[in-house]
PDB file of C-alpha atoms in Angstrom:
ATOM      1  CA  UNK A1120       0.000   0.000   0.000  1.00  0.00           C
ATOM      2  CA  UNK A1121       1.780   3.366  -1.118  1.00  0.00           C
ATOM      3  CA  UNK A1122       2.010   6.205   1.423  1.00  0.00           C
ATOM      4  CA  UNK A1123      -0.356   7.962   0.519  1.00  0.00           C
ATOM      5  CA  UNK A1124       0.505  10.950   3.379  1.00  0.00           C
ATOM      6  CA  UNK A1125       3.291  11.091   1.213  1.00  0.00           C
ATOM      7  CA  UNK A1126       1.914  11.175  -2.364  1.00  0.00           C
ATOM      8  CA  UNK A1127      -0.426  13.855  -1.030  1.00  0.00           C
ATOM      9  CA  UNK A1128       2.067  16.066   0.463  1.00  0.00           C
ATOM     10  CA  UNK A1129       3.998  15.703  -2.974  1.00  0.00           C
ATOM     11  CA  UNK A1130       0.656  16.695  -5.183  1.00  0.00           C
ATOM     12  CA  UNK A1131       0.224  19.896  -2.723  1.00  0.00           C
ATOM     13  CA  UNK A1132       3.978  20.937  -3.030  1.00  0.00           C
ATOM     14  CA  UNK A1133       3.484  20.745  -7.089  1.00  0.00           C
ATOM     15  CA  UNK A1134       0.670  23.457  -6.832  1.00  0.00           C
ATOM     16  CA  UNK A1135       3.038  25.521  -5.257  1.00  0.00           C
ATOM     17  CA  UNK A1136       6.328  24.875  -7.539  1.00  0.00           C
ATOM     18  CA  UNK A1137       7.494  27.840  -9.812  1.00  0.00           C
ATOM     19  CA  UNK A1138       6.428  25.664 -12.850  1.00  0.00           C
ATOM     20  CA  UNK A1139       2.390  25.455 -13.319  1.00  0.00           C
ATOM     21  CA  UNK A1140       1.181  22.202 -12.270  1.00  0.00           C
ATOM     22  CA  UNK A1141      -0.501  20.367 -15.943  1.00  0.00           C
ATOM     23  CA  UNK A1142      -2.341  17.380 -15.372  1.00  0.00           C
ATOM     24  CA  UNK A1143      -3.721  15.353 -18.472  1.00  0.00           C
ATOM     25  CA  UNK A1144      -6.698  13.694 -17.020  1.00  0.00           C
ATOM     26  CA  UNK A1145      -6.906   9.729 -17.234  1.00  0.00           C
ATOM     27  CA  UNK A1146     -10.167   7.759 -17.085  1.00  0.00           C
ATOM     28  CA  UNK A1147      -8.704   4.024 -17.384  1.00  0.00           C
ATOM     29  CA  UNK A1148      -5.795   2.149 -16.355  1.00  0.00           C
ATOM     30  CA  UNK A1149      -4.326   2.204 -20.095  1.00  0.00           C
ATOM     31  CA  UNK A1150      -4.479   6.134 -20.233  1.00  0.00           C
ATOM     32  CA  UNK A1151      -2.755   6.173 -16.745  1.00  0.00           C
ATOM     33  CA  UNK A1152       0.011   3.893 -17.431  1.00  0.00           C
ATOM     34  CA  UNK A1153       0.216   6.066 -20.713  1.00  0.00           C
ATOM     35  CA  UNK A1154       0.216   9.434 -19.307  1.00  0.00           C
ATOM     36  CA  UNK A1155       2.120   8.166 -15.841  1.00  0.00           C
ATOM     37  CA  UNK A1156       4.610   6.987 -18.191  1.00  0.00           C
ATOM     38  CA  UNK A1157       5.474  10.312 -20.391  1.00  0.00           C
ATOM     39  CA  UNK A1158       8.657  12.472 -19.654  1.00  0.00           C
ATOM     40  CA  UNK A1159       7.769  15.320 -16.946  1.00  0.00           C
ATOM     41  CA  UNK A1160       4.633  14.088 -15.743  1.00  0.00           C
ATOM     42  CA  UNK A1161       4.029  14.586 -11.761  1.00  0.00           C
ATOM     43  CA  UNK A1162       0.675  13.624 -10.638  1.00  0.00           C
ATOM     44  CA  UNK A1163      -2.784  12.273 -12.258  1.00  0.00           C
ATOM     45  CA  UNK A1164      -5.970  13.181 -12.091  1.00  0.00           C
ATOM     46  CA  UNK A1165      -9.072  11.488 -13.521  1.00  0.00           C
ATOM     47  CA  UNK A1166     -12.074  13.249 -15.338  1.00  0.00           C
ATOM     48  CA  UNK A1167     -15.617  11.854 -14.190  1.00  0.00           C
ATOM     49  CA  UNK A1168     -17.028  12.115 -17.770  1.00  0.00           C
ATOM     50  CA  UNK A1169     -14.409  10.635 -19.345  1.00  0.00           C
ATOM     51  CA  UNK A1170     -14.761   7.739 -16.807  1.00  0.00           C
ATOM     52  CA  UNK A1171     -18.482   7.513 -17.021  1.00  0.00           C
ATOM     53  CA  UNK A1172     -18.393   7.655 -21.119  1.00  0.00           C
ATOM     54  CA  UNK A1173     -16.205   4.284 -20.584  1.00  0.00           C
ATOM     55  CA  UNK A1174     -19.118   2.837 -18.983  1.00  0.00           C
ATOM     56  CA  UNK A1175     -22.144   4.087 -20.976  1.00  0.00           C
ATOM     57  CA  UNK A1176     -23.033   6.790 -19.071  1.00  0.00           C
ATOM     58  CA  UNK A1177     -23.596  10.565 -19.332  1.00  0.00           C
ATOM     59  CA  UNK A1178     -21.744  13.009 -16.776  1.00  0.00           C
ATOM     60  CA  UNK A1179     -23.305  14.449 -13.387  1.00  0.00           C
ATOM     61  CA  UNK A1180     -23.312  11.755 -11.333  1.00  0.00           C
ATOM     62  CA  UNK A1181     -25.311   9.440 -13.573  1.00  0.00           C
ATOM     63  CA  UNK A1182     -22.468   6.489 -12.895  1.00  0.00           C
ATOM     64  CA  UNK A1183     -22.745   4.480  -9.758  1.00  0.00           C
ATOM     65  CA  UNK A1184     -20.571   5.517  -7.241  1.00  0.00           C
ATOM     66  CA  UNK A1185     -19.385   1.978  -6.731  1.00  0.00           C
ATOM     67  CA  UNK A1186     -18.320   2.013 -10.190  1.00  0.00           C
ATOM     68  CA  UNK A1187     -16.711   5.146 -10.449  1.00  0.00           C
ATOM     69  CA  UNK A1188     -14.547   4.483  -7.412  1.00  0.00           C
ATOM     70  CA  UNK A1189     -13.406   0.923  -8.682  1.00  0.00           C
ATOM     71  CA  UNK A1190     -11.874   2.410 -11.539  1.00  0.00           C
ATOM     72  CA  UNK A1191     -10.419   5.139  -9.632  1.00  0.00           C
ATOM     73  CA  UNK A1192      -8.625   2.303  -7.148  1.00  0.00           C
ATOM     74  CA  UNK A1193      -7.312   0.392 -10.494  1.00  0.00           C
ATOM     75  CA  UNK A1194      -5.781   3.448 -11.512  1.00  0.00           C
ATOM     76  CA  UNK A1195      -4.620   4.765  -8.426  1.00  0.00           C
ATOM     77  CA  UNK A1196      -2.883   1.083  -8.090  1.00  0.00           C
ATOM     78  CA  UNK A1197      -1.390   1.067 -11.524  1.00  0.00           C
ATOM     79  CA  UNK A1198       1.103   4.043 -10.837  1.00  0.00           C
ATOM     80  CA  UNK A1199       3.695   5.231  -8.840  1.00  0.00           C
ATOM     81  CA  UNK A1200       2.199   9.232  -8.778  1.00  0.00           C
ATOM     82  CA  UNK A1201       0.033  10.871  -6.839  1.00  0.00           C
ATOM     83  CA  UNK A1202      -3.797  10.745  -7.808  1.00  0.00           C
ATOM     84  CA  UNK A1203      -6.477  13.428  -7.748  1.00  0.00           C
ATOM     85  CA  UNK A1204     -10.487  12.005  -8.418  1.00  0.00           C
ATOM     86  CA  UNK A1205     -13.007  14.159  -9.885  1.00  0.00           C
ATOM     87  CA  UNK A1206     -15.132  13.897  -7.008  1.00  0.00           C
ATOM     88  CA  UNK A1207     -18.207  16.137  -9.046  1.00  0.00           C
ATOM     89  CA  UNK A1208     -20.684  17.564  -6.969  1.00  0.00           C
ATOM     90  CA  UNK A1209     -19.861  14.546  -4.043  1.00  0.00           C
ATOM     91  CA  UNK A1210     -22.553  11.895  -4.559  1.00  0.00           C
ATOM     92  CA  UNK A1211     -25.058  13.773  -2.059  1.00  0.00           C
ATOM     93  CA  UNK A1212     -22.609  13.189   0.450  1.00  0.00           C
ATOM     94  CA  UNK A1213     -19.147  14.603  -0.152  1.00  0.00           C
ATOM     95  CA  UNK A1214     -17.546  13.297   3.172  1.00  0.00           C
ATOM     96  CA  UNK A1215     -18.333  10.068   2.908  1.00  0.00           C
ATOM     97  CA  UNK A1216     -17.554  10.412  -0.978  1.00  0.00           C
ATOM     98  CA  UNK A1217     -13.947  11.807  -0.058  1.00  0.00           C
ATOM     99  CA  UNK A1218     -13.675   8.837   2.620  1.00  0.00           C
ATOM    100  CA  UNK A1219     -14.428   6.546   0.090  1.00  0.00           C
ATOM    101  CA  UNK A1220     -11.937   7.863  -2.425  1.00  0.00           C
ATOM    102  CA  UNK A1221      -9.044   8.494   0.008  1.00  0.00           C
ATOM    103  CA  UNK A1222      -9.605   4.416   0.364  1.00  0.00           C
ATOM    104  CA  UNK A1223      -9.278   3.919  -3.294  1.00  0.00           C
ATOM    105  CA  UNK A1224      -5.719   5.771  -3.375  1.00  0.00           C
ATOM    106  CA  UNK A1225      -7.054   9.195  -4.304  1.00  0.00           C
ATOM    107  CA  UNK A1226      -5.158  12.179  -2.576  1.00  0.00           C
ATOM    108  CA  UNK A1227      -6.623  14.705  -3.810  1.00  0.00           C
ATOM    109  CA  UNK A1228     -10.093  15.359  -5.505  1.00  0.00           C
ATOM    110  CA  UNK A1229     -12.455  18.361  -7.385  1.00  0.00           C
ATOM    111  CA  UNK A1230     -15.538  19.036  -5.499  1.00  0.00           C
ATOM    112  CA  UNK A1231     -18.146  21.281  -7.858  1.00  0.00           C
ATOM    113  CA  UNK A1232     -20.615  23.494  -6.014  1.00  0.00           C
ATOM    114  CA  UNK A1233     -23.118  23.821  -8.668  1.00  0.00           C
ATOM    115  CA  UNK A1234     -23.594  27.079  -7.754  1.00  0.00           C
ATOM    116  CA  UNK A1235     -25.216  25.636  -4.001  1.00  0.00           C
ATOM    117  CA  UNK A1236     -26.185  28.423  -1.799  1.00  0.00           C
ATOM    118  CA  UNK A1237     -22.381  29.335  -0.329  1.00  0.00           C
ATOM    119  CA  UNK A1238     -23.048  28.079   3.327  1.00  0.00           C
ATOM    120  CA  UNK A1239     -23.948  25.058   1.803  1.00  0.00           C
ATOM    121  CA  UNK A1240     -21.287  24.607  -0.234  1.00  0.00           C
ATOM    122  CA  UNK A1241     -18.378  25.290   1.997  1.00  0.00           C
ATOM    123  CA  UNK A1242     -19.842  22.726   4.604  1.00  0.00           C
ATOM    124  CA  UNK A1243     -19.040  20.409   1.707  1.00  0.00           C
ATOM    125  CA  UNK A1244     -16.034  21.293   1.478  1.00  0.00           C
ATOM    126  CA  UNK A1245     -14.986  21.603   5.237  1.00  0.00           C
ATOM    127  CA  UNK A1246     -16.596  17.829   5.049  1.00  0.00           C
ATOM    128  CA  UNK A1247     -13.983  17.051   2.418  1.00  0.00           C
ATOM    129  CA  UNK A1248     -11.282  18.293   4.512  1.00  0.00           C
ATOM    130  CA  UNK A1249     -12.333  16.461   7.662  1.00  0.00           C
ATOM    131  CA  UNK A1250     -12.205  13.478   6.081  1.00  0.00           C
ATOM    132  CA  UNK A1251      -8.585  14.125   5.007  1.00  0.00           C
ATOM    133  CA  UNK A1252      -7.752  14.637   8.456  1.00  0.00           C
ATOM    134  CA  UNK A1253      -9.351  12.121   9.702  1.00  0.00           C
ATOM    135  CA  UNK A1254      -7.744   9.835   7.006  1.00  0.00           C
ATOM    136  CA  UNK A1255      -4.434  11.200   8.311  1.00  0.00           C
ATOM    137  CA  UNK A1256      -3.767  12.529   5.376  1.00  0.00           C
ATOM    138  CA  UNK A1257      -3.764  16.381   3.531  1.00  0.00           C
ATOM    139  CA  UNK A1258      -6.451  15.678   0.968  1.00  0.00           C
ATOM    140  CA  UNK A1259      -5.390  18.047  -1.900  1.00  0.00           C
ATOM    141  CA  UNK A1260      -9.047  19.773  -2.394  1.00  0.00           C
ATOM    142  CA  UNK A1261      -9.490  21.142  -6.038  1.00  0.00           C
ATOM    143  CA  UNK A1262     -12.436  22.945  -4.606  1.00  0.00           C
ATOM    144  CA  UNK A1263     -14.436  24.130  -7.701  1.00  0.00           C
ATOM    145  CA  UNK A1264     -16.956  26.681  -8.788  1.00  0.00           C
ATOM    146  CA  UNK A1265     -19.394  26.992 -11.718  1.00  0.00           C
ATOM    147  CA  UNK A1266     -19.920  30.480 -11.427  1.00  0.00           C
ATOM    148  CA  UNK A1267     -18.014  31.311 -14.766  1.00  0.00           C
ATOM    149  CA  UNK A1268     -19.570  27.692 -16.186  1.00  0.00           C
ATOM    150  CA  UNK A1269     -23.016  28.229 -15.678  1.00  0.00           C
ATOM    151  CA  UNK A1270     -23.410  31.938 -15.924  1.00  0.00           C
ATOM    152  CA  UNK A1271     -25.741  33.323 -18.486  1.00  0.00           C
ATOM    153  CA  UNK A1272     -23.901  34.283 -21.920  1.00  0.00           C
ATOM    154  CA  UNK A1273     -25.694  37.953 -21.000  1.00  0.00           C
ATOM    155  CA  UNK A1274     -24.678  38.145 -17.349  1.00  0.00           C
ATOM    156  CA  UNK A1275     -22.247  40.993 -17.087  1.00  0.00           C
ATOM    157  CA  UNK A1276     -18.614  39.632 -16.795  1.00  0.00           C
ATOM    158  CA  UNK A1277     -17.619  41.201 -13.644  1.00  0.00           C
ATOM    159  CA  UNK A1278     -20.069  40.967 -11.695  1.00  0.00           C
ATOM    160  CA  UNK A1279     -19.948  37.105 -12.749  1.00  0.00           C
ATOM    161  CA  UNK A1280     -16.232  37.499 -11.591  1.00  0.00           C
ATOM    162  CA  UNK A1281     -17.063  38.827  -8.387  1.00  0.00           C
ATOM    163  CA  UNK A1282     -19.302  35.683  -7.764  1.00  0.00           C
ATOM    164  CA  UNK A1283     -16.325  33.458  -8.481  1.00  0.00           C
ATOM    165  CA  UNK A1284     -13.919  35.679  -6.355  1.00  0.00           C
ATOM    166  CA  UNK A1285     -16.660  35.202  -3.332  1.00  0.00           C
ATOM    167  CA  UNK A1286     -16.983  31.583  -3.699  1.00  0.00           C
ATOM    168  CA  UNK A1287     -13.223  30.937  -4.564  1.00  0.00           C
ATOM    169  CA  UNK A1288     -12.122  32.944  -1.239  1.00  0.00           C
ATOM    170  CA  UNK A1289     -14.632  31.239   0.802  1.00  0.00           C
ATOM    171  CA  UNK A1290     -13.496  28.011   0.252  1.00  0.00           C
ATOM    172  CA  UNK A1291      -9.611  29.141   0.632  1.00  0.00           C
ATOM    173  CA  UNK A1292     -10.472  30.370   3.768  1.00  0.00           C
ATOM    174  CA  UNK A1293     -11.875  27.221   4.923  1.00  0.00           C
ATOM    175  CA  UNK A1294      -8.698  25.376   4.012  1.00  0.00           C
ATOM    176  CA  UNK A1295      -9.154  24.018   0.303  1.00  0.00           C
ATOM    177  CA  UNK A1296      -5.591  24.578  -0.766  1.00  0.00           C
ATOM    178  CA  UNK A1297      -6.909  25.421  -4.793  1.00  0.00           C
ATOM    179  CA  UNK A1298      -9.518  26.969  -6.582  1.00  0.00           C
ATOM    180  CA  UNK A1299     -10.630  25.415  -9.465  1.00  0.00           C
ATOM    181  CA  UNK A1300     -12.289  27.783 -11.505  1.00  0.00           C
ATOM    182  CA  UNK A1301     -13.633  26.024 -14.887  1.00  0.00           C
ATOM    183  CA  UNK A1302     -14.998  28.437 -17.595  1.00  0.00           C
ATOM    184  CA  UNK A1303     -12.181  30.973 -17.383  1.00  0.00           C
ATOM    185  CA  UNK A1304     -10.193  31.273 -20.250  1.00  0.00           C
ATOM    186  CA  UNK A1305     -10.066  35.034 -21.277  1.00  0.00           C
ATOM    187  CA  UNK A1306      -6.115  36.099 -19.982  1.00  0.00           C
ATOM    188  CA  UNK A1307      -7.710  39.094 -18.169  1.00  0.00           C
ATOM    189  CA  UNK A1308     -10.197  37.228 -16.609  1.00  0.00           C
ATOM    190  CA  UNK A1309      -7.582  34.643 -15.326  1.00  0.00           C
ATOM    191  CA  UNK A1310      -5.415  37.459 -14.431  1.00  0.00           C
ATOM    192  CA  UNK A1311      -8.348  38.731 -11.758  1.00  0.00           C
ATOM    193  CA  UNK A1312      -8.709  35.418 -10.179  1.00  0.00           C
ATOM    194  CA  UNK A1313      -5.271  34.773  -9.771  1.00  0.00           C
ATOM    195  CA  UNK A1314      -4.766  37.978  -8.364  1.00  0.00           C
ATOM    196  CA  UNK A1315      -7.781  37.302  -6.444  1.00  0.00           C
ATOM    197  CA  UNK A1316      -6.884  34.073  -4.644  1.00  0.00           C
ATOM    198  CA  UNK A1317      -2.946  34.663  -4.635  1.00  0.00           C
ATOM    199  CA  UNK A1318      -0.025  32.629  -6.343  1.00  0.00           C
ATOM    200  CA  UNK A1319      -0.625  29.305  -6.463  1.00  0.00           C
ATOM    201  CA  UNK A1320      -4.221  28.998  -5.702  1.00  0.00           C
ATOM    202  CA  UNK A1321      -5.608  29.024  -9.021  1.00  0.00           C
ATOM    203  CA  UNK A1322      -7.013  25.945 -11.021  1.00  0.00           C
ATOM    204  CA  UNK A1323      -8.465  26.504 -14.858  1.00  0.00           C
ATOM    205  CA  UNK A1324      -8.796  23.788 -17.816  1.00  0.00           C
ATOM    206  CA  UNK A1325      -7.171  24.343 -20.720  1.00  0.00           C
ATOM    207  CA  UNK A1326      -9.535  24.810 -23.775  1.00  0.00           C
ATOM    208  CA  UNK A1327      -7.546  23.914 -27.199  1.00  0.00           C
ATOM    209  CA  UNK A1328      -7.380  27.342 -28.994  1.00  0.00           C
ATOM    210  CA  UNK A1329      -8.963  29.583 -26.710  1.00  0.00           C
ATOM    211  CA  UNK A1330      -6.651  29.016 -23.709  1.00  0.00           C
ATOM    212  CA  UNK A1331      -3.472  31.539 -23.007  1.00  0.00           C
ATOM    213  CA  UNK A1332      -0.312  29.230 -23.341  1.00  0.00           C
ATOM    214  CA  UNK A1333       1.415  27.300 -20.503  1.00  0.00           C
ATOM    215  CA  UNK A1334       4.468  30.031 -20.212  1.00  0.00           C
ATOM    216  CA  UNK A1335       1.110  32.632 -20.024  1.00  0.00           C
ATOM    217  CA  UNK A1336      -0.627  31.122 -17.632  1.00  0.00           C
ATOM    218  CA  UNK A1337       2.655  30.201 -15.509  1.00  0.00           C
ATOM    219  CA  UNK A1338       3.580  33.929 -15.654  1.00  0.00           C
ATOM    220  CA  UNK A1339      -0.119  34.421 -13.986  1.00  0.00           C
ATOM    221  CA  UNK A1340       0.633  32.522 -11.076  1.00  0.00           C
ATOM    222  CA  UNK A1341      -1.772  29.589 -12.068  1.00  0.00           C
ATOM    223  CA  UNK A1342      -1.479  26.405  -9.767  1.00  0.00           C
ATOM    224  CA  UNK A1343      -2.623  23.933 -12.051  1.00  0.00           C
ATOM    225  CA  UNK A1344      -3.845  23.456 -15.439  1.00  0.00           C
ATOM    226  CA  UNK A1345      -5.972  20.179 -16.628  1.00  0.00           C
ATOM    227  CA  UNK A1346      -7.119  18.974 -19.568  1.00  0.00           C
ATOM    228  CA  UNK A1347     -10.241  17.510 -18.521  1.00  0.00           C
ATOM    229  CA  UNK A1348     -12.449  14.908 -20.891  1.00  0.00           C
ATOM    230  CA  UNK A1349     -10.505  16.774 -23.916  1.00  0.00           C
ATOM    231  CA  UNK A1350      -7.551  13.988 -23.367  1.00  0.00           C
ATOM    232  CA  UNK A1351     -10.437  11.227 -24.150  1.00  0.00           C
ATOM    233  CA  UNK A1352     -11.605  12.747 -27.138  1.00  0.00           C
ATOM    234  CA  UNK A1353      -8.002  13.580 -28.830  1.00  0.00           C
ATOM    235  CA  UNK A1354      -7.207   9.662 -28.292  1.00  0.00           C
ATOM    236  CA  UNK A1355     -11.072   8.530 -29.709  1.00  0.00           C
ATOM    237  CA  UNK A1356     -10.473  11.362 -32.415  1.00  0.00           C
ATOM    238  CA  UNK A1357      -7.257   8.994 -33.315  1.00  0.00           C
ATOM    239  CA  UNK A1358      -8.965   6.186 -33.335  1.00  0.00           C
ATOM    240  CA  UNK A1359     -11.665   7.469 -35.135  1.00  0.00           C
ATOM    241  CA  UNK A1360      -9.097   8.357 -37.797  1.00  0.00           C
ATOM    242  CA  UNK A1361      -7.172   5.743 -37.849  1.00  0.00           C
TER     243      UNK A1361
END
């Protein structure tokens, strides 16, 4: 059984390095053993619609949970790095949910608000947290808000900003180490978070062709960048081809 005190401790320290974090996200044992195995790469984390698409199923939730965590335990036990789970919204239950991943190898996870009302969502993610503790571990919390993701293509942009600023802070205060803030691709939007939540407390997914680069985003103070389900469809897109 790997440390996984250790390999969570490691995944924290990488959100904090000088060099921005990139995590290509794996939904199989295959794509982990692929991506585990490529030059530079420090930590995995998996993407819940790529691993429900495996199995049939749409994303939100619509996989079992049992499911979803046995392929997150395969992976987890097919590599030497750390693991992050897309945790989604938390299964109606996030601390359990966390419990139940931090069994499976995860150490560290996304938890999406869905825009809940904000008390409601940070007791989710204190819940998270507690049961990294209680695992005796430092759960790496990707704690993540829709508020760019689901806001109305009319909504004016900064006050849409200021939502995300709220929600990011609130959950930064509470102890999540990272915001992940999906939906935010625009530099000077990026730029305002970051600023917002301070260096190395930023998460965003990069979005082939509308993205700023790596060195951009690095020179932003972004934590992390993932790739999210778009590493799925660039290997069915081969396949597809070939």
């Amino acid at each position: 059984m790997p440390d996984l005190a250790d390999r969570a401790r490691t995944l924290l320290d990488l959100h904090t390095a000088p060099e921005v974090l990139v995590l290509a996200n794996v939904w199989d044992v295959v794509s982990a053993r692929v991506v585990a195995g490529t030059d530079g790469v420090r930590a995995l984390a998996t993407a819940s619609h790529s691993i429900a698409a495996t199995f049939g199923y749409e994303d939100g939730e619509r996989i079992p949970l049992d499911l979803h965590l046995d392929m997150v335990s395969r992976i987890a036990a097919a590599v030497d790095l750390p693991v992050s789970m897309d945790m989604e919204a938390g299964y109606g239950d996030p601390g359990e949910t966390a419990r139940r991943a931090i069994e499976a190898g995860a150490v560290g996870g996304n938890l999406e608000d869905a825009l809940r009302p904000l008390d409601d969502a940070v007791a989710a993610v204190e819940a998270v947290l507690a049961a990294g503790r209680d695992a005796g571990i430092g759960l790496v919390l990707n704690a993540r808000t829709d508020a760019l993701l689901r806001a109305d293509a009319a909504a004016d942009r900064t006050e849409v900003l200021t939502e995300a600023v709220r929600r990011g802070r609130a959950y930064l205060e509470v102890g999540a180490p990272v915001v992940f803030v999906p939906g935010a691709v625009d530099r000077e939007e990026i730029a305002v978070l970051a600023e917002a939540f301070g260096p190395g407390r930023l998460s965003v997914i990069a979005i082939p062709g509308r993205s700023p680069s790596m060195r951009e985003l690095q020179e932003l103070r972004v934590a992390r960048v993932s790739t999210g389900p778009n590493t799925q469809r660039v290997a069915l897109t081969a396949l597809q081809d070939a």
